[in-house]
Short mmCIF file of C-alpha atoms in Angstrom, two decimals:
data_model
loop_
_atom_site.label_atom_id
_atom_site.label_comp_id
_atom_site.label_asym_id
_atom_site.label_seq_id
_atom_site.Cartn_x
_atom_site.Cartn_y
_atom_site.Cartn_z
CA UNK V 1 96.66 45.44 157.01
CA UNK V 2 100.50 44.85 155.97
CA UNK V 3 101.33 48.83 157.30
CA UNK V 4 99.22 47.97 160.13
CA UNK V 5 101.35 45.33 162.40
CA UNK V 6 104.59 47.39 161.75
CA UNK V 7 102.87 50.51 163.51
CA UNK V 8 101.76 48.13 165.90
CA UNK V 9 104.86 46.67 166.48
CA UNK V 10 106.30 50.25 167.16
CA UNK V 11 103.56 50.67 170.20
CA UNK V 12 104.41 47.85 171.90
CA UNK V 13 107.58 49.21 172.18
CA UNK V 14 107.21 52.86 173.18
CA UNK V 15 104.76 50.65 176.09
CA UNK V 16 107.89 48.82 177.05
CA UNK V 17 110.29 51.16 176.94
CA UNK V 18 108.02 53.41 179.47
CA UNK V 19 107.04 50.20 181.34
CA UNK V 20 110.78 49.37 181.81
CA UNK V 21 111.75 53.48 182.86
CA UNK V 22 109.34 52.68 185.75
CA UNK V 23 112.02 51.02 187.95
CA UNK V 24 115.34 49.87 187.34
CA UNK V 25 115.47 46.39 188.72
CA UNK V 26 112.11 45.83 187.17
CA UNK V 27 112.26 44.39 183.30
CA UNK V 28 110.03 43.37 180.81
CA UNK V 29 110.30 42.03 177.52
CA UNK V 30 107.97 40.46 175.02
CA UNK V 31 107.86 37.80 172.76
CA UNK V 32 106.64 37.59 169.06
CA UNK V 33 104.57 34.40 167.51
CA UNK V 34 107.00 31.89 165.42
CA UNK V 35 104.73 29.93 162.78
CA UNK V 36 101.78 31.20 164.28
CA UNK V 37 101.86 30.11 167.80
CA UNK V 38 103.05 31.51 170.93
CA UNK V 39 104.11 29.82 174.09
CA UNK V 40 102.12 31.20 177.59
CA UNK V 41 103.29 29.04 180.52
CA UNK V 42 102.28 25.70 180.06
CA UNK V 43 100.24 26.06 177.23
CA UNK V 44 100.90 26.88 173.15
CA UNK V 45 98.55 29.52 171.71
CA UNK V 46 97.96 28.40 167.89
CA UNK V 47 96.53 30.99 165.74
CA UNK V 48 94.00 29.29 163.26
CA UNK V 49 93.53 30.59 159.81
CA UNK V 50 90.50 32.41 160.46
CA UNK V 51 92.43 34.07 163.11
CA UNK V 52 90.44 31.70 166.12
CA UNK V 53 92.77 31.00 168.42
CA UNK V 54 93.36 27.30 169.55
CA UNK V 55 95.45 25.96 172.55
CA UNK V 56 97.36 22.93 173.54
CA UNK V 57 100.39 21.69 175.28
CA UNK V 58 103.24 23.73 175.40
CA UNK V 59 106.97 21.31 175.87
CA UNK V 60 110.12 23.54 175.07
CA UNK V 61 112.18 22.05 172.33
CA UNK V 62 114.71 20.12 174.75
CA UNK V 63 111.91 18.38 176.53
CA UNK V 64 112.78 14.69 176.68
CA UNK V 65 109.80 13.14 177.64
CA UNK V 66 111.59 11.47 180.81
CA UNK V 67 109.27 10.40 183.94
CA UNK V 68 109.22 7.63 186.82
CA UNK V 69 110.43 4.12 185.00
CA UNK V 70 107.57 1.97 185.72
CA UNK V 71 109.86 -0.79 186.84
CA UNK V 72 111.85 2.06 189.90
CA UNK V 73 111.53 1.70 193.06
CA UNK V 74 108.19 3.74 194.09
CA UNK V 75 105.06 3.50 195.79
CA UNK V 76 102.52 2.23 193.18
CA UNK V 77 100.49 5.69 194.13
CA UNK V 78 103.43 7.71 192.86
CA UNK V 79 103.68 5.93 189.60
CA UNK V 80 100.30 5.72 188.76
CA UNK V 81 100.39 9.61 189.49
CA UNK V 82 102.57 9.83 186.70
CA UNK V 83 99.58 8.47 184.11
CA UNK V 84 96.98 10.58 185.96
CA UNK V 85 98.81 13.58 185.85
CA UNK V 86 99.53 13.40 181.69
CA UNK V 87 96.40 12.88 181.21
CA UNK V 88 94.48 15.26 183.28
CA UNK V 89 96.75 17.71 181.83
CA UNK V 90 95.83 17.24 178.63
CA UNK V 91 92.03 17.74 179.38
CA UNK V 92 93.08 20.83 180.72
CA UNK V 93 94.58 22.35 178.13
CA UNK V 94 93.54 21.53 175.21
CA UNK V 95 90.60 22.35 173.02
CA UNK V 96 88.43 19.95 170.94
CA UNK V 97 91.07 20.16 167.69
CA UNK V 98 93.63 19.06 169.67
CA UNK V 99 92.84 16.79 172.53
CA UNK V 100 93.28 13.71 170.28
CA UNK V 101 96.42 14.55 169.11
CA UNK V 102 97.72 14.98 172.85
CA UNK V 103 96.21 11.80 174.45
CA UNK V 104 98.21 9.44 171.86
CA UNK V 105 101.10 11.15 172.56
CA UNK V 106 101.07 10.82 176.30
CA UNK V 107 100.32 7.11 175.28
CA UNK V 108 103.37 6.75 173.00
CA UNK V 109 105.15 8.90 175.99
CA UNK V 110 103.83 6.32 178.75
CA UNK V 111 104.62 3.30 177.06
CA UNK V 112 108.04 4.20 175.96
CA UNK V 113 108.97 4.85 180.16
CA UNK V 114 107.54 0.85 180.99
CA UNK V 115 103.90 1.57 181.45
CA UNK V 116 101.29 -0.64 180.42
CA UNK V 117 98.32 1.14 178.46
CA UNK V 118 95.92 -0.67 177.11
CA UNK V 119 93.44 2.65 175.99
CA UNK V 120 93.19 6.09 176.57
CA UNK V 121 92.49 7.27 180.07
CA UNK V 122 88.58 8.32 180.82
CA UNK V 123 87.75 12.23 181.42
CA UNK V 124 88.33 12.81 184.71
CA UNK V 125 85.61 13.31 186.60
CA UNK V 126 85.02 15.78 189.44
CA UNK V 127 84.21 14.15 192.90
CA UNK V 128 82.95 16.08 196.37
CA UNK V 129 85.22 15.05 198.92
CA UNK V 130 83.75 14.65 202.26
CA UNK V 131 84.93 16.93 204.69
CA UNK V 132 87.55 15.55 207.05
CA UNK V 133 89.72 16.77 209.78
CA UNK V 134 93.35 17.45 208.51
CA UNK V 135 95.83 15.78 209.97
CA UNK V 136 99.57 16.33 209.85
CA UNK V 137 100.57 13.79 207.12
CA UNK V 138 103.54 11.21 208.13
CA UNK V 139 106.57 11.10 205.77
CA UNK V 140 108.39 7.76 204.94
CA UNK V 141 110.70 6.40 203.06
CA UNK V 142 108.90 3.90 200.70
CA UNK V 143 110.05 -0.02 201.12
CA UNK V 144 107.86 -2.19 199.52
CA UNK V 145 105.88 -4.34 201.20
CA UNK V 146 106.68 -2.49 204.94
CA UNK V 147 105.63 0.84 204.49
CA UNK V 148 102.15 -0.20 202.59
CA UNK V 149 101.13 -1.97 205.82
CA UNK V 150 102.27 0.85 208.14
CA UNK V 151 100.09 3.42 205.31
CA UNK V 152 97.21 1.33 205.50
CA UNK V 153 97.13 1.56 209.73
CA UNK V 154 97.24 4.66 209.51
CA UNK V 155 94.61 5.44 207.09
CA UNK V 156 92.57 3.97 209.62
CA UNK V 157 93.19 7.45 211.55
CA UNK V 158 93.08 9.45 209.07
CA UNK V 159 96.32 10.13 208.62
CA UNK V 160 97.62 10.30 205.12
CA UNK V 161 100.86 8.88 203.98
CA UNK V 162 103.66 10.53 202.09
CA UNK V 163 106.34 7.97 200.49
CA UNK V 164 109.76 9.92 199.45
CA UNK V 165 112.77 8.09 197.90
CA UNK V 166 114.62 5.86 200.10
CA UNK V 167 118.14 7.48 198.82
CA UNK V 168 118.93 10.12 195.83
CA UNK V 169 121.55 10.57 194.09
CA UNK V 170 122.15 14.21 194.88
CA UNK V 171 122.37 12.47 198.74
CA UNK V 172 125.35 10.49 197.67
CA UNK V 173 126.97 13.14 195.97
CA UNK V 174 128.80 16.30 197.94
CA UNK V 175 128.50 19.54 196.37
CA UNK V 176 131.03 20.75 194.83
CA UNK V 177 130.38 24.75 196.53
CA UNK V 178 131.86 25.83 199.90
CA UNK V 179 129.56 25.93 202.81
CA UNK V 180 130.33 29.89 203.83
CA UNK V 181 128.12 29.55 207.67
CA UNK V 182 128.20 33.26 207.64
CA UNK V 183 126.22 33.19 204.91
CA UNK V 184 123.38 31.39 206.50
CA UNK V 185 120.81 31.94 208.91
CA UNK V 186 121.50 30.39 212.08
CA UNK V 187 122.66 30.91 216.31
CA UNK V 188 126.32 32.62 216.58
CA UNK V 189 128.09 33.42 219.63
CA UNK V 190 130.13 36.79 219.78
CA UNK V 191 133.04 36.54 222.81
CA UNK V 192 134.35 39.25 224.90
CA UNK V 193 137.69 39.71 226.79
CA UNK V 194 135.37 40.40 230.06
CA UNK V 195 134.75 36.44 229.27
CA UNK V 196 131.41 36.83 228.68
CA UNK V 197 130.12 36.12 225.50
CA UNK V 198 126.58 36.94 223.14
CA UNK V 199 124.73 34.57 221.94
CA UNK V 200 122.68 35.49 219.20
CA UNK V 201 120.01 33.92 216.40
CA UNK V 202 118.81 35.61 212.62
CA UNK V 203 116.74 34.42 210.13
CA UNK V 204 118.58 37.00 207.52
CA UNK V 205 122.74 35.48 207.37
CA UNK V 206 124.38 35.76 210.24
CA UNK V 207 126.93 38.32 208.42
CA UNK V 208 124.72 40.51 207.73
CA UNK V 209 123.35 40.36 211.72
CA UNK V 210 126.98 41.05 212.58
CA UNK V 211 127.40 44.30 210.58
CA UNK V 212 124.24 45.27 212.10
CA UNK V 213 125.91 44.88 215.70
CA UNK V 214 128.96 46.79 214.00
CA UNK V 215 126.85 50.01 212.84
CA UNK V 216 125.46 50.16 215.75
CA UNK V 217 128.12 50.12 218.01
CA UNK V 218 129.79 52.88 216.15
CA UNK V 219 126.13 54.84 216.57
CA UNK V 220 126.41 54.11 220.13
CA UNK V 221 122.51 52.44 219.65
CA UNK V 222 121.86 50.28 222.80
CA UNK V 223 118.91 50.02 221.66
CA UNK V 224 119.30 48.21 218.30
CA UNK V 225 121.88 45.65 219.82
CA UNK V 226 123.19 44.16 222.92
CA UNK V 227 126.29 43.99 222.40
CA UNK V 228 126.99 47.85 221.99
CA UNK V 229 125.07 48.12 225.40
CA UNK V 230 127.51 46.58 227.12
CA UNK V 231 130.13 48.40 225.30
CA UNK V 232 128.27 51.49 226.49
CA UNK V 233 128.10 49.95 229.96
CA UNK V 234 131.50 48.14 230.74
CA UNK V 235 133.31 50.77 228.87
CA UNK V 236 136.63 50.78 226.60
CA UNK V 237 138.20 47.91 228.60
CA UNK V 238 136.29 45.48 227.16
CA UNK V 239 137.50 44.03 223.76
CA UNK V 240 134.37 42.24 221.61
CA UNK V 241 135.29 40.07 218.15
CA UNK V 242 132.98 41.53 215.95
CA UNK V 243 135.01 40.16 213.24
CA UNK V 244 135.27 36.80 214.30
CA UNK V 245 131.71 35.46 215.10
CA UNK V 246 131.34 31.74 215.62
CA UNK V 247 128.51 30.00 214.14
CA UNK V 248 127.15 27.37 216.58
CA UNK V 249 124.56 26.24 214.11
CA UNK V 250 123.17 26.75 210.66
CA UNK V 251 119.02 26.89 210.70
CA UNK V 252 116.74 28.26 208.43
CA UNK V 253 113.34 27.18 211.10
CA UNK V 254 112.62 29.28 213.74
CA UNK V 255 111.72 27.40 216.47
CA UNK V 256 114.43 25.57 215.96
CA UNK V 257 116.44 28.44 216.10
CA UNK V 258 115.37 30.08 219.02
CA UNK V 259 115.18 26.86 221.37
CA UNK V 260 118.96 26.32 220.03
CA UNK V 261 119.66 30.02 220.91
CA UNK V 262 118.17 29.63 224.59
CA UNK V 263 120.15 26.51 225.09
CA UNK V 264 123.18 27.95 223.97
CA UNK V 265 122.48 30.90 226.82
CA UNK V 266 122.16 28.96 229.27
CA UNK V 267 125.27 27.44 228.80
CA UNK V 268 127.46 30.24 228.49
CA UNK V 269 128.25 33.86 230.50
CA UNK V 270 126.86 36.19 228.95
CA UNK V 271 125.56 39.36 228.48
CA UNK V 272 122.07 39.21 226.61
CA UNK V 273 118.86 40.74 227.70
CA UNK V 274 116.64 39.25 229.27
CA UNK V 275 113.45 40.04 226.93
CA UNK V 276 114.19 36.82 224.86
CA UNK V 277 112.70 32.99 224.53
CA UNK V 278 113.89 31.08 227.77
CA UNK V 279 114.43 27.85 228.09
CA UNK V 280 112.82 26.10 230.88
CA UNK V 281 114.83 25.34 234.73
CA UNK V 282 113.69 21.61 234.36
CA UNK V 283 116.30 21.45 231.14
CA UNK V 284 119.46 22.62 233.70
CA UNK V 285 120.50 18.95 234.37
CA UNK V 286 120.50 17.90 230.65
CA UNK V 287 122.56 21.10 229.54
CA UNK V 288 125.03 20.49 232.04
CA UNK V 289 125.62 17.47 231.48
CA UNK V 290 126.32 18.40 227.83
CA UNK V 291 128.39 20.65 229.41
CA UNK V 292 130.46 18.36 231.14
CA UNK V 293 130.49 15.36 228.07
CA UNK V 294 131.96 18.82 225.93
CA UNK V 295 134.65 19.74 228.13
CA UNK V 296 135.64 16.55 228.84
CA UNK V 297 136.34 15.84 225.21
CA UNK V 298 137.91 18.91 225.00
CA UNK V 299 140.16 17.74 228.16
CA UNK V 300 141.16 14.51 225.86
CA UNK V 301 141.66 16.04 222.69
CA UNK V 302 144.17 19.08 224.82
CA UNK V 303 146.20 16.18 225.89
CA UNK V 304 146.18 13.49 222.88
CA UNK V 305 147.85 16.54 221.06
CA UNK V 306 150.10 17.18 223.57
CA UNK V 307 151.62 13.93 223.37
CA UNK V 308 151.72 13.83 219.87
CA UNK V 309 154.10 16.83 220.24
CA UNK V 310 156.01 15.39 223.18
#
């Protein structure tokens, strides 16, 4: 048996080294039992003496045991998620041996972040739900007292309610990184000395859009991108910024994106096909007025600075 794991050992290794040949951005590695357990996700493998195999709940080694406070400033349905969640967890994954064991910690765990356990949780029990209609949920921010009113009107309709945090932290703090626009999806506007211009949207970054207008302009591809059509069409002339794009908004939705993009035509010359999403006549008034509120504040800003300089 002793000469027989070594050997064993060795063929789990000639399997990953082939496994790992495969590709070369694909790699896998294994992992070897310490004191007789292993670690598979959330749950620890324990290997009994008779060579059985038990299971519990797996923590890594900094875990800190850190939920909700009891006392913070949730929806009681949140919190009490918190105890439900432990504990059904611990049914889950855990045999017989060491179900016990688990409960009174998630006890000693509950107790020590303000909650108020008298006893242990009962099994949880699985319940047939009727069958309703789903609804799109409505998201709030929870303020006790308001909100639980508001929740309970509309559970008259069905409609389920999802508290979030009235403010986080990581919303009062900046981020220390750059914002790079380029490097986001989003609508960008390319100009030409013709004084048209090409508005454009991508769900990839908008860089990476633009050196796919470059390629194909050298290829002289028409058909890949608009903007080395009209090259085609108008000619050497015509001078396009390839390198300097303007990003006219950042957004990772589509819909979003496109209505932006068809707004953004409509208020500029330009030269894009017209095979894309097009925004309705009855908008015309509204854009143009935006129109005329943007180059009037232009207008003010031209002359507050000439002053300044005067």
């Amino acid at each position: 048996m002793t000469g027989y794991l070594p050997c064993l050992l060795n063929l789990v290794k000639v399997c990953l080294a082939h496994l790992n040949n495969i590709h070369a951005k694909i790699n896998f590695t294994y992992e070897l039992e310490n004191e007789r357990t292993l670690p598979f996700l959330d749950v620890k493998i324990l290997v009994r003496a008779d060579g059985s195999l038990g299971h519990s709940v797996y923590r890594k080694s900094t875990h800190t045991d850190r939920y909700l406070q009891a006392d913070s400033h949730h929806h009681p349905r949140q919190l009490n998620s918190v105890v439900t969640s432990l504990t059904n967890r611990a049914y889950d994954l855990c045999d017989e041996e060491h179900l016990q064991e688990e409960l009174t910690h998630v006890m000693k765990v509950l107790r020590s972040n303000g909650y108020r356990i008298a006893k242990h949780k009962k099994k949880p029990t699985n319940r047939h739900r009727r069958c309703e209609v789903e609804r799109q949920p409505a998201f709030m921010p929870y303020v006790k007292g308001v909100t639980d009113k508001v929740a309970n009107i509309l559970h008259k309709y069905a409609i389920k309610t999802v508290f979030t945090p009235f403010r986080k932290v990581s919303q009062m703090l900046r981020s220390p990184k750059d914002s790079f626009p380029l490097e986001r999806p989003g609508v960008y506007k390319v100009d030409c000395s013709c004084g048209k211009s090409y508005i454009g949207q991508t769900k990839r970054t908008v860089a990476c859009r633009i050196s796919e207008h470059i390629r194909a302009v050298k290829n002289n591809d028409a058909q890949k991108s608009a903007i080395a059509q009209h090259i085609l069409e108008a000619g050497s002339n015509h001078w396009i910024e390839l390198h300097n794009p303007q990003v006219i908004s950042t957004e990772r939705h589509y819909i979003p994106r496109l209505v932006r993009e068809a707004i953004e035509i409509t208020k500029y010359k330009n030269f894009n096909r017209e095979d894309g999403f097009q925004l309705s006549r009855a908008w015309n008034p509204v854009v143009q007025l935006c129109k005329t509120r943007k180059s009037a504040k232009k207008e003010k800003s031209s002359r507050a600075d000439t002053v300044n300089e005067n």
